[in-house]
Amino acid sequence: MSIRHGLLALLEQGPRYGSQLRTEFESRTGSTWPLNVGQVYTTLARLERDGLVAPGGEDEAGHTLYAITDAGRTELHEWYERPVDRTSPPRDELSIKLAMAIGTPGVDIRAVIQAQRSATIKAMQDYTRLKAQALAAIESGRAQERDDVAWLLVLEQLIFQTEAEARWLDHSESRLVRLSVTADRRATAVPAAHKNQTAAPADTQAAPTTAPRRRL
């Protein structure tokens, strides 16, 4: 998730200071990706180093304001136009956990899958409940519609993710069952083939020989 571009997007709406950026970022995303002030100021320092933001004076309370530069606006709009790169997907802890659990002595991978499935379904239910609340807020006009719509989109993406994760867990469990059955069949087939090979010489010895013809 690009904190860098998220801050640029907020700064395009006008100069802001660090804790204000943190509050607005979390409001826009529903605190899905909470930030700390240190993280915000570290990112601002890098943006300033790269010429994408510049100090914009102070507000009445003495907070140092930051403003987006022309180069920052160009960078932001190029980010909007550029598809998210999927050639190097982020590391997923669940995928790594299942990959490492396979074949590890003492680990019941089906139990791992079942525990994760329960947690995933609960998360999906929680997101669905929050989605209903966001929709109700939008329809009633109780809060800022822009932030509620942004939060709604984030929630729906999270719902789709958890639905896909639940399907993947079901698929993984089915895959493991099929592979286990295949391995068992191979294991039982080997002794049977070995038995047939050892029995062959005895059958050959027991086979009757053809009697020679008498000459007339």
Short mmCIF file of C-alpha atoms in Angstrom, two decimals:
data_model
loop_
_atom_site.label_atom_id
_atom_site.label_comp_id
_atom_site.label_asym_id
_atom_site.label_seq_id
_atom_site.Cartn_x
_atom_site.Cartn_y
_atom_site.Cartn_z
CA MET A 1 0.00 0.00 0.00
CA SER A 2 1.49 3.33 -1.11
CA ILE A 3 1.54 5.72 1.85
CA ARG A 4 3.71 7.98 -0.29
CA HIS A 5 1.04 8.49 -2.95
CA GLY A 6 -1.76 8.54 -0.40
CA LEU A 7 -0.17 11.56 1.29
CA LEU A 8 0.36 13.25 -2.08
CA ALA A 9 -3.33 12.78 -2.86
CA LEU A 10 -4.30 14.51 0.39
CA LEU A 11 -1.80 17.31 -0.13
CA GLU A 12 -3.21 18.01 -3.58
CA GLN A 13 -6.33 19.27 -1.77
CA GLY A 14 -4.25 21.85 0.09
CA PRO A 15 -1.35 22.23 2.57
CA ARG A 16 -1.52 20.05 5.67
CA TYR A 17 0.62 19.12 8.66
CA GLY A 18 1.70 15.65 9.75
CA SER A 19 -0.92 14.62 12.29
CA GLN A 20 -3.64 16.14 10.10
CA LEU A 21 -2.48 13.95 7.21
CA ARG A 22 -2.55 10.89 9.45
CA THR A 23 -6.10 11.65 10.62
CA GLU A 24 -7.41 12.25 7.09
CA PHE A 25 -5.63 9.19 5.70
CA GLU A 26 -7.18 6.95 8.36
CA SER A 27 -10.59 8.58 7.90
CA ARG A 28 -10.47 7.98 4.14
CA THR A 29 -9.49 4.32 4.54
CA GLY A 30 -11.53 3.59 7.66
CA SER A 31 -8.36 2.99 9.73
CA THR A 32 -7.75 -0.18 7.75
CA TRP A 33 -4.07 0.77 7.51
CA PRO A 34 -3.34 2.83 10.66
CA LEU A 35 -0.36 5.17 10.54
CA ASN A 36 1.75 6.66 13.27
CA VAL A 37 2.95 10.25 13.14
CA GLY A 38 6.58 9.18 12.86
CA GLN A 39 5.77 7.17 9.72
CA VAL A 40 4.00 10.17 8.22
CA TYR A 41 6.87 12.58 8.88
CA THR A 42 9.44 10.08 7.59
CA THR A 43 7.48 9.81 4.35
CA LEU A 44 7.13 13.60 4.12
CA ALA A 45 10.88 13.96 4.52
CA ARG A 46 11.46 11.59 1.62
CA LEU A 47 8.88 13.37 -0.51
CA GLU A 48 10.60 16.67 0.22
CA ARG A 49 13.98 15.16 -0.62
CA ASP A 50 12.57 14.02 -3.98
CA GLY A 51 11.10 17.45 -4.70
CA LEU A 52 7.49 16.26 -4.56
CA VAL A 53 6.48 18.36 -1.55
CA ALA A 54 7.82 21.55 0.02
CA PRO A 55 7.33 23.35 3.32
CA GLY A 56 4.23 25.52 3.12
CA GLY A 57 4.62 27.78 6.14
CA GLU A 58 2.73 27.35 9.40
CA ASP A 59 -0.88 27.44 10.49
CA GLU A 60 -2.26 29.57 13.33
CA ALA A 61 -1.34 26.89 15.88
CA GLY A 62 2.28 26.80 14.71
CA HIS A 63 2.08 23.47 12.86
CA THR A 64 4.53 23.12 9.96
CA LEU A 65 2.53 22.74 6.75
CA TYR A 66 3.55 20.81 3.67
CA ALA A 67 2.40 21.57 0.12
CA ILE A 68 2.54 19.48 -3.02
CA THR A 69 4.82 20.70 -5.83
CA ASP A 70 4.24 20.54 -9.59
CA ALA A 71 6.52 17.51 -9.70
CA GLY A 72 4.41 15.96 -6.95
CA ARG A 73 1.21 16.50 -8.93
CA THR A 74 2.80 14.88 -11.97
CA GLU A 75 3.93 11.92 -9.88
CA LEU A 76 0.46 11.57 -8.32
CA HIS A 77 -1.43 11.59 -11.61
CA GLU A 78 1.02 9.15 -13.18
CA TRP A 79 0.30 6.88 -10.19
CA TYR A 80 -3.44 7.16 -10.85
CA GLU A 81 -2.93 6.23 -14.50
CA ARG A 82 -0.42 3.43 -13.86
CA PRO A 83 -1.84 -0.07 -13.12
CA VAL A 84 -0.69 -1.65 -9.87
CA ASP A 85 2.23 -3.96 -10.61
CA ARG A 86 1.39 -7.61 -9.91
CA THR A 87 4.63 -9.14 -11.21
CA SER A 88 6.09 -9.05 -7.69
CA PRO A 89 3.15 -9.80 -5.39
CA PRO A 90 3.55 -8.94 -1.71
CA ARG A 91 4.43 -11.78 0.65
CA ASP A 92 1.29 -13.37 2.06
CA GLU A 93 1.68 -14.85 5.55
CA LEU A 94 -1.08 -17.42 5.06
CA SER A 95 0.41 -18.77 1.82
CA ILE A 96 3.84 -19.01 3.44
CA LYS A 97 2.36 -20.75 6.51
CA LEU A 98 0.64 -23.46 4.45
CA ALA A 99 3.68 -23.92 2.22
CA MET A 100 5.89 -24.48 5.27
CA ALA A 101 3.33 -26.67 7.06
CA ILE A 102 3.19 -29.21 4.24
CA GLY A 103 5.43 -32.11 5.13
CA THR A 104 6.46 -30.69 8.50
CA PRO A 105 6.35 -33.45 11.14
CA GLY A 106 3.78 -32.90 13.86
CA VAL A 107 1.77 -30.26 11.97
CA ASP A 108 -1.83 -31.09 11.09
CA ILE A 109 -2.24 -28.93 8.03
CA ARG A 110 -5.98 -29.60 7.83
CA ALA A 111 -6.34 -28.24 11.36
CA VAL A 112 -4.36 -25.15 10.28
CA ILE A 113 -6.73 -24.67 7.33
CA GLN A 114 -9.85 -25.12 9.45
CA ALA A 115 -8.65 -22.61 12.07
CA GLN A 116 -7.88 -20.05 9.36
CA ARG A 117 -11.21 -20.66 7.64
CA SER A 118 -13.07 -19.85 10.87
CA ALA A 119 -11.06 -16.63 11.30
CA THR A 120 -11.57 -15.66 7.65
CA ILE A 121 -15.32 -16.18 7.79
CA LYS A 122 -15.54 -14.11 10.99
CA ALA A 123 -13.56 -11.30 9.34
CA MET A 124 -15.87 -11.43 6.33
CA GLN A 125 -18.91 -11.14 8.61
CA ASP A 126 -17.34 -8.17 10.42
CA TYR A 127 -16.57 -6.42 7.12
CA THR A 128 -20.12 -7.06 5.91
CA ARG A 129 -21.53 -5.50 9.08
CA LEU A 130 -19.29 -2.45 8.67
CA LYS A 131 -20.38 -2.18 5.04
CA ALA A 132 -24.02 -2.02 6.15
CA GLN A 133 -23.13 0.76 8.59
CA ALA A 134 -21.26 2.70 5.91
CA LEU A 135 -24.21 2.40 3.51
CA ALA A 136 -26.59 3.58 6.23
CA ALA A 137 -24.35 6.59 6.95
CA ILE A 138 -24.25 7.51 3.26
CA GLU A 139 -28.01 7.20 2.82
CA SER A 140 -28.78 9.22 5.95
CA GLY A 141 -26.14 11.88 5.25
CA ARG A 142 -24.83 11.66 8.81
CA ALA A 143 -21.16 11.96 7.84
CA GLN A 144 -18.93 13.25 5.05
CA GLU A 145 -20.09 11.39 1.99
CA ARG A 146 -16.66 11.41 0.31
CA ASP A 147 -14.95 9.61 3.19
CA ASP A 148 -17.84 7.19 3.60
CA VAL A 149 -17.78 6.25 -0.08
CA ALA A 150 -14.00 5.76 0.06
CA TRP A 151 -14.37 3.58 3.17
CA LEU A 152 -17.17 1.63 1.46
CA LEU A 153 -14.89 0.82 -1.48
CA VAL A 154 -12.13 -0.33 0.87
CA LEU A 155 -14.59 -2.52 2.79
CA GLU A 156 -15.93 -4.13 -0.38
CA GLN A 157 -12.40 -4.90 -1.51
CA LEU A 158 -11.73 -6.54 1.87
CA ILE A 159 -14.95 -8.55 1.56
CA PHE A 160 -13.94 -9.78 -1.89
CA GLN A 161 -10.49 -10.69 -0.55
CA THR A 162 -11.87 -12.72 2.35
CA GLU A 163 -14.38 -14.47 0.08
CA ALA A 164 -11.55 -15.43 -2.27
CA GLU A 165 -9.41 -16.56 0.68
CA ALA A 166 -12.21 -18.80 1.97
CA ARG A 167 -12.59 -20.38 -1.48
CA TRP A 168 -8.83 -20.88 -1.72
CA LEU A 169 -8.77 -22.61 1.68
CA ASP A 170 -11.56 -24.95 0.55
CA HIS A 171 -9.63 -25.67 -2.64
CA SER A 172 -6.39 -26.27 -0.72
CA GLU A 173 -8.05 -28.75 1.63
CA SER A 174 -9.62 -30.62 -1.31
CA ARG A 175 -6.26 -30.66 -3.08
CA LEU A 176 -4.53 -32.14 -0.04
CA VAL A 177 -7.21 -34.84 0.28
CA ARG A 178 -6.82 -35.81 -3.39
CA LEU A 179 -3.03 -35.92 -3.13
CA SER A 180 -3.27 -38.02 0.04
CA VAL A 181 -5.54 -40.54 -1.71
CA THR A 182 -3.19 -40.70 -4.70
CA ALA A 183 -0.20 -41.28 -2.41
CA ASP A 184 -2.06 -44.08 -0.58
CA ARG A 185 -2.92 -45.78 -3.88
CA ARG A 186 0.69 -45.65 -5.00
CA ALA A 187 1.85 -47.04 -1.66
CA THR A 188 -0.51 -50.03 -1.93
CA ALA A 189 0.34 -50.59 -5.59
CA VAL A 190 4.07 -51.05 -4.93
CA PRO A 191 3.78 -54.12 -2.64
CA ALA A 192 1.30 -55.72 -5.06
CA ALA A 193 3.69 -55.28 -7.99
CA HIS A 194 6.58 -56.62 -5.89
CA LYS A 195 4.52 -59.70 -4.96
CA ASN A 196 3.76 -60.45 -8.62
CA GLN A 197 7.45 -60.18 -9.55
CA THR A 198 8.57 -62.62 -6.84
CA ALA A 199 5.84 -65.10 -7.74
CA ALA A 200 6.80 -65.25 -11.41
CA PRO A 201 9.84 -67.62 -11.09
CA ALA A 202 7.83 -70.18 -9.13
CA ASP A 203 5.17 -70.22 -11.82
CA THR A 204 7.87 -70.69 -14.45
CA GLN A 205 9.36 -73.66 -12.61
CA ALA A 206 5.96 -75.26 -12.22
CA ALA A 207 5.10 -74.98 -15.90
CA PRO A 208 5.11 -78.38 -17.68
CA THR A 209 7.69 -79.00 -20.40
CA THR A 210 6.72 -80.24 -23.86
CA ALA A 211 7.46 -83.95 -24.38
CA PRO A 212 9.77 -84.83 -27.32
CA ARG A 213 8.16 -86.50 -30.37
CA ARG A 214 8.95 -90.15 -31.11
CA ARG A 215 10.60 -90.86 -34.39
CA LEU A 216 8.80 -93.23 -36.65
#
